[in-house]
Amino acid sequence: MKLSKPLFFSVIFLLTIGNPAGVHASDAGYNDRKKNGINGFRPTKLFVFGDSYSDTGNYRKLESFSWKQPYGITLPGKPFGRFSDGRVITDYIAEFLGVKSPTPFRWMNHAQHRLQYGMNFAFGGTGVFDTFIPGLNMTTQIEYLQKLIDDSVYTNTDLQSSMAFLTVCGNDYMAYLSLGGTKEGLPAYTRKVINQVAEDMKHLHNMGVKKVSVSSMQPLGCLPRATVHSSHRQCNESLNAEGSRRFETPLKPCCVGVSKEYDCSSVDKKGVKMYTMCSDPNAAFFWDSAHPTQAGWSAVYDALKATLHEHLF
Ligand SMILES: *[C@@H]1O[C@H](CO)[C@@H](O)[C@H](O)[C@H]1NC(C)=O
Ligand SMILES: *[C@@H]1O[C@H](CO)[C@@H](O)[C@H](O)[C@H]1NC(C)=O
């Protein structure tokens, strides 16, 4: 594995609100930590909202390719509902907090013993607004948490020792563009998305969640599906400009369809694999055309770790 410089250290930078006054820039956590002193806040539960970057298995097995081979091949060795070959950022954030990765809410009835660590409401493909898939938008995901509070699964006291983590990886923009949205309209739409993210964060905070963090957008122009024309050598600068040195071929996904009609996990009518996989997913940043590998998430986490406590505690 070739690891040297941090890659995509901006993939996720955290915006945190930890103060009733509203949404703060990234130094809010630092100020809170100062305020709280050395025995600052330590969340004991993690509530997760968002999309495929944080989903740890909210789809049913037949609904999503995250449950198909070769997803999960690195860990645990078979598909387990994550959009990667192994762990995703949720798992790393949970590890950082010292809690088990929270159960997907879809499986909560089978995971009573895990409820104490919080819950994951994230659905791949979703956005703050409705997107191209029937999954729950973020507002609805948050309402599901409210429902669990109404049902006394969690108490308001629980929320005070909780952290919320949100991922908004860009499905809203894909939906906007696929519905014929124009480039000119994009800045206004972007503001709408950001305002809605802020609303969602405030909503959670008003419910009593002590800390609310959101990941920033990843560089869309560096996603494998945007770099296919350069054989994954260059980011599409018109979509954005961001690069990295950490992996040898950081833009090249590990698992790809054999041709344009196919994707990672595709099989033909006879069940024959219509995808190829790199020999070592640990050496790849991207797993498929949109999602990092476990090694990729681990690199993001490594880059974040040094400052995470400033954002979270
Ligand atoms: C989220 O989904 C619900 C239920 O489908 C819908 O009523 C609501 O308008 C959506 N909210 C947003 C912000 O798109
Ligand atoms: C970059 O993205 C834009 C917008 O999607 C597209 O029109 C353009 O063809 C892309 N350029 C390359 C080199 O892929």
Coordinates of C-alpha atoms and ligand atoms in Angstrom, one line a residue:
M1 CA 0.0 0.0 0.0
K2 CA 1.4 3.4 -0.9
L3 CA 0.4 5.9 1.6
S4 CA 2.2 9.2 2.0
K5 CA 0.3 12.5 2.0
P6 CA -3.2 12.9 3.1
L7 CA -5.7 12.5 0.4
F8 CA -8.8 14.6 0.0
F9 CA -8.4 16.0 3.4
S10 CA -11.2 18.2 2.5
V11 CA -13.6 15.3 1.6
I12 CA -15.0 15.8 5.1
F13 CA -14.5 18.7 7.2
L14 CA -16.9 19.1 9.9
L15 CA -19.2 21.9 10.7
T16 CA -20.5 21.7 14.1
I17 CA -23.2 23.3 16.1
G18 CA -22.9 22.9 19.8
N19 CA -24.5 26.1 21.0
P20 CA -28.1 27.2 20.9
A21 CA -27.2 30.3 19.0
G22 CA -27.2 28.5 15.8
V23 CA -24.8 27.2 13.2
H24 CA -21.1 28.0 13.7
A25 CA -18.1 27.6 11.6
S26 CA -15.6 24.9 12.3
D27 CA -14.1 26.5 15.4
A28 CA -17.3 26.2 17.4
G29 CA -16.2 22.9 18.8
Y30 CA -12.9 24.5 19.9
N31 CA -14.7 27.3 21.8
D32 CA -17.1 24.8 23.4
R33 CA -14.1 22.7 24.5
K34 CA -12.6 25.7 26.1
K35 CA -15.8 26.5 27.8
N36 CA -16.3 22.9 29.0
G37 CA -12.7 22.7 30.1
I38 CA -10.8 19.5 30.0
N39 CA -13.7 17.4 31.1
G40 CA -15.7 18.4 28.1
F41 CA -18.6 16.8 26.5
R42 CA -18.2 13.1 25.5
P43 CA -21.1 11.8 23.4
T44 CA -22.2 8.3 24.3
K45 CA -24.6 7.9 21.4
L46 CA -24.3 8.6 17.7
F47 CA -27.3 9.4 15.5
V48 CA -26.5 9.4 11.8
F49 CA -28.5 10.9 8.9
G50 CA -27.7 11.2 5.3
D51 CA -26.8 9.1 2.2
S52 CA -24.6 6.3 1.0
Y53 CA -21.5 7.8 2.6
S54 CA -22.9 7.0 6.0
D55 CA -25.5 4.3 5.4
T56 CA -24.5 1.1 7.2
G57 CA -27.4 -1.1 5.9
N58 CA -30.7 0.6 5.9
Y59 CA -31.9 -1.0 2.6
R60 CA -33.4 -4.4 2.5
K61 CA -31.3 -7.0 0.9
L62 CA -33.0 -7.0 -2.5
E63 CA -33.3 -3.3 -2.7
S64 CA -29.7 -2.2 -3.1
F65 CA -26.4 -3.2 -4.7
S66 CA -24.8 -2.5 -1.3
W67 CA -26.0 -6.1 -0.5
K68 CA -24.4 -7.6 -3.6
Q69 CA -21.0 -9.1 -4.2
P70 CA -18.3 -7.8 -4.1
Y71 CA -19.4 -5.1 -1.6
G72 CA -18.0 -5.8 1.8
I73 CA -15.3 -8.1 0.4
T74 CA -12.6 -6.6 2.6
L75 CA -14.7 -6.5 5.7
P76 CA -16.5 -8.6 6.8
G77 CA -15.8 -10.6 3.7
K78 CA -19.4 -10.5 2.3
P79 CA -21.9 -7.8 1.5
F80 CA -23.2 -6.1 4.7
G81 CA -25.2 -3.1 3.4
R82 CA -22.4 -0.6 3.2
F83 CA -21.5 1.2 -0.1
S84 CA -17.9 0.2 0.1
D85 CA -15.6 -2.9 0.3
G86 CA -15.6 -2.5 4.1
R87 CA -16.1 0.1 6.7
V88 CA -17.4 3.6 6.0
I89 CA -17.0 6.9 7.8
T90 CA -19.8 6.2 10.3
D91 CA -17.8 3.3 11.6
Y92 CA -14.7 5.4 12.0
I93 CA -16.6 8.2 13.8
A94 CA -18.2 5.7 16.1
E95 CA -14.8 4.2 16.9
F96 CA -13.5 7.7 17.7
L97 CA -16.3 8.2 20.1
G98 CA -15.6 4.8 21.6
V99 CA -19.1 3.4 20.8
K100 CA -20.2 0.6 18.6
S101 CA -21.3 1.6 15.1
P102 CA -25.0 2.4 15.6
T103 CA -27.5 0.0 14.2
P104 CA -29.3 0.9 11.0
F105 CA -32.8 1.7 12.1
R106 CA -34.2 -0.8 9.7
W107 CA -32.7 -3.6 11.8
M108 CA -33.4 -2.0 15.2
N109 CA -35.8 -4.8 16.2
H110 CA -32.9 -7.3 15.8
A111 CA -30.4 -5.1 17.6
Q112 CA -31.9 -4.2 20.9
H113 CA -28.6 -4.5 22.7
R114 CA -27.1 -2.0 20.2
L115 CA -29.7 0.8 20.8
Q116 CA -27.5 2.3 23.5
Y117 CA -25.0 3.4 20.9
G118 CA -27.5 5.4 18.9
M119 CA -29.0 4.8 15.5
N120 CA -28.2 5.2 11.8
F121 CA -31.0 6.7 9.7
A122 CA -29.0 7.3 6.6
F123 CA -30.2 5.9 3.2
G124 CA -28.0 5.7 0.1
G125 CA -29.1 8.0 -2.7
T126 CA -31.0 10.4 -0.6
G127 CA -30.6 14.1 -0.1
V128 CA -32.0 16.9 2.1
F129 CA -34.7 17.1 -0.6
D130 CA -36.3 14.2 -2.4
T131 CA -34.0 12.7 -5.0
F132 CA -34.2 10.1 -7.8
I133 CA -34.8 7.3 -5.4
P134 CA -37.7 6.5 -3.0
G135 CA -35.4 6.6 0.1
L136 CA -36.3 8.9 3.0
N137 CA -35.1 12.6 2.7
M138 CA -33.3 14.0 5.6
T139 CA -36.3 15.7 7.2
T140 CA -38.1 12.4 7.3
Q141 CA -35.0 10.6 8.7
I142 CA -35.0 13.2 11.5
E143 CA -38.7 12.6 12.0
Y144 CA -38.0 8.9 12.5
L145 CA -35.8 9.8 15.5
Q146 CA -38.5 12.1 16.9
K147 CA -40.9 9.1 16.6
L148 CA -38.5 7.0 18.6
I149 CA -38.4 9.7 21.3
D150 CA -42.2 9.9 21.3
D151 CA -42.2 6.1 21.7
S152 CA -39.7 6.4 24.6
V153 CA -37.1 4.3 22.8
Y154 CA -34.8 7.3 23.6
T155 CA -35.3 10.0 26.1
N156 CA -34.5 13.7 26.0
T157 CA -31.7 13.0 28.5
D158 CA -30.3 10.5 26.0
L159 CA -30.2 13.3 23.4
Q160 CA -28.2 15.5 25.7
S161 CA -25.4 13.0 25.7
S162 CA -25.6 12.4 21.9
M163 CA -24.0 13.6 18.8
A164 CA -25.6 13.7 15.4
F165 CA -23.5 13.2 12.2
L166 CA -24.9 14.1 8.8
T167 CA -23.6 13.4 5.4
V168 CA -24.8 15.3 2.4
C169 CA -22.7 14.0 -0.5
G170 CA -24.5 15.7 -3.4
N171 CA -27.5 13.6 -4.4
D172 CA -29.6 16.7 -4.3
Y173 CA -27.4 18.2 -7.1
M174 CA -27.6 15.1 -9.2
A175 CA -31.4 15.1 -8.8
Y176 CA -31.4 18.8 -9.7
L177 CA -29.4 18.3 -12.9
S178 CA -31.2 15.1 -13.9
L179 CA -34.5 17.0 -13.7
G180 CA -33.2 19.5 -16.2
G181 CA -31.9 22.1 -13.7
T182 CA -29.5 24.6 -15.4
K183 CA -26.0 25.5 -14.5
E184 CA -27.1 29.1 -14.1
G185 CA -29.6 28.0 -11.5
L186 CA -27.1 26.0 -9.6
P187 CA -25.9 28.8 -7.2
A188 CA -29.5 29.5 -6.1
Y189 CA -30.2 25.8 -5.7
T190 CA -27.0 25.4 -3.8
R191 CA -28.2 28.0 -1.3
K192 CA -31.4 26.2 -1.0
V193 CA -29.7 23.0 -0.2
I194 CA -27.4 24.7 2.4
N195 CA -30.3 26.4 4.0
Q196 CA -32.1 23.1 4.3
V197 CA -29.0 21.5 5.8
A198 CA -28.8 24.3 8.3
E199 CA -32.6 23.8 9.1
D200 CA -32.0 20.1 9.7
M201 CA -29.0 20.8 11.9
K202 CA -31.0 23.3 14.0
H203 CA -33.9 21.0 14.2
L204 CA -31.7 18.3 15.7
H205 CA -30.1 20.7 18.0
N206 CA -33.5 22.0 19.2
M207 CA -34.6 18.5 19.8
G208 CA -31.8 18.4 22.4
V209 CA -28.9 16.7 20.5
K210 CA -25.8 18.3 22.0
K211 CA -23.5 18.3 19.0
V212 CA -24.5 18.2 15.4
S213 CA -21.9 17.8 12.7
V214 CA -22.1 17.7 8.9
S215 CA -19.6 16.5 6.4
S216 CA -18.7 18.9 3.6
M217 CA -19.2 17.9 0.0
Q218 CA -16.6 15.7 -1.6
P219 CA -15.0 17.0 -4.8
L220 CA -17.7 15.9 -7.3
G221 CA -15.3 16.4 -10.3
C222 CA -13.0 13.8 -8.9
L223 CA -15.5 11.0 -8.5
P224 CA -14.7 8.1 -10.8
R225 CA -17.8 8.7 -12.9
A226 CA -16.6 12.2 -13.6
T227 CA -13.0 11.2 -14.5
V228 CA -13.8 8.4 -16.8
H229 CA -12.9 10.5 -19.9
S230 CA -9.3 10.9 -18.7
S231 CA -9.1 7.2 -17.8
H232 CA -9.2 8.3 -14.1
R233 CA -6.1 10.5 -14.3
Q234 CA -7.6 14.0 -14.0
C235 CA -10.4 15.5 -12.0
N236 CA -13.0 17.3 -14.1
E237 CA -12.0 20.9 -13.4
S238 CA -15.3 22.2 -14.5
L239 CA -17.0 20.3 -11.8
N240 CA -14.3 21.2 -9.3
A241 CA -10.6 21.1 -8.7
E242 CA -9.2 18.9 -6.0
G243 CA -6.4 16.4 -5.9
S244 CA -4.2 14.3 -3.8
R245 CA -1.0 12.3 -3.6
R246 CA -1.8 9.6 -1.1
F247 CA -2.8 6.8 -3.3
E248 CA -0.9 5.8 -6.5
T249 CA -3.9 6.2 -8.7
P250 CA -6.3 8.0 -6.4
L251 CA -9.0 8.6 -9.0
K252 CA -9.2 5.0 -10.3
P253 CA -12.0 3.0 -8.7
C254 CA -11.3 -0.6 -7.7
C255 CA -14.5 -2.2 -8.8
V256 CA -16.0 -1.3 -12.2
G257 CA -18.4 -2.7 -14.8
V258 CA -16.9 -4.5 -17.8
S259 CA -18.5 -1.8 -20.0
K260 CA -20.6 1.3 -19.7
E261 CA -23.8 -0.7 -19.3
Y262 CA -22.5 -2.4 -16.2
D263 CA -21.4 -1.4 -12.7
C264 CA -19.6 -2.9 -9.8
S265 CA -21.8 -5.9 -8.7
S266 CA -23.6 -6.3 -12.0
V267 CA -24.2 -9.8 -13.3
D268 CA -25.8 -10.9 -16.6
K269 CA -28.9 -13.0 -16.9
K270 CA -27.0 -16.1 -16.4
G271 CA -25.4 -14.7 -13.2
V272 CA -22.0 -14.2 -14.8
K273 CA -20.0 -11.3 -13.2
M274 CA -20.0 -8.3 -15.4
Y275 CA -17.5 -6.3 -13.3
T276 CA -13.9 -6.5 -12.6
M277 CA -12.1 -5.7 -9.3
C278 CA -8.6 -4.5 -8.6
S279 CA -6.2 -7.0 -7.0
D280 CA -5.9 -4.9 -3.8
P281 CA -8.8 -2.7 -2.6
N282 CA -6.5 -1.4 0.2
A283 CA -4.4 0.3 -2.5
A284 CA -7.4 2.1 -4.0
F285 CA -9.1 5.3 -2.7
F286 CA -12.3 4.7 -4.6
W287 CA -14.3 1.5 -4.4
D288 CA -16.9 2.0 -7.1
S289 CA -17.9 4.9 -9.3
A290 CA -19.0 7.1 -6.4
H291 CA -17.8 5.6 -3.1
P292 CA -14.5 5.4 -1.3
T293 CA -13.0 2.1 -0.2
Q294 CA -12.5 1.3 3.4
A295 CA -8.8 2.3 2.9
G296 CA -10.2 5.6 1.4
W297 CA -12.4 6.2 4.4
S298 CA -9.6 5.3 6.7
A299 CA -7.4 7.9 5.0
V300 CA -10.1 10.5 5.4
Y301 CA -10.4 9.5 9.1
D302 CA -6.6 9.7 9.6
A303 CA -6.6 13.2 8.1
L304 CA -9.5 14.3 10.3
K305 CA -8.5 12.6 13.5
A306 CA -6.1 15.2 14.7
T307 CA -8.7 17.8 14.8
L308 CA -11.9 15.7 15.4
H309 CA -11.9 16.3 19.1
E310 CA -12.0 20.0 18.5
H311 CA -15.1 19.6 16.4
L312 CA -16.8 17.1 18.6
F313 CA -16.1 17.8 22.2
Ligands
LIG1 C1 -39.4 15.0 2.7 O1 -40.2 13.9 2.4 C2 -41.6 14.1 2.9 C3 -42.3 12.8 2.8 O2 -42.2 12.3 1.4 C4 -42.2 15.3 2.2 O3 -43.5 15.5 2.7 C5 -41.3 16.5 2.5 O4 -41.8 17.6 1.8 C6 -39.9 16.3 2.1 N1 -39.1 17.4 2.6 C7 -38.2 18.0 1.9 C8 -37.5 19.1 2.6 O5 -38.0 17.8 0.7
LIG2 C1 -16.8 17.8 -17.1 O1 -18.1 17.9 -16.6 C2 -18.9 18.7 -17.4 C3 -20.3 18.9 -16.7 O2 -20.8 17.7 -16.4 C4 -19.1 18.0 -18.8 O3 -19.9 18.8 -19.6 C5 -17.7 17.9 -19.4 O4 -17.9 17.2 -20.7 C6 -16.8 17.1 -18.5 N1 -15.5 17.1 -19.1 C7 -14.7 16.0 -19.2 C8 -13.4 16.2 -19.8 O5 -15.1 15.0 -18.8

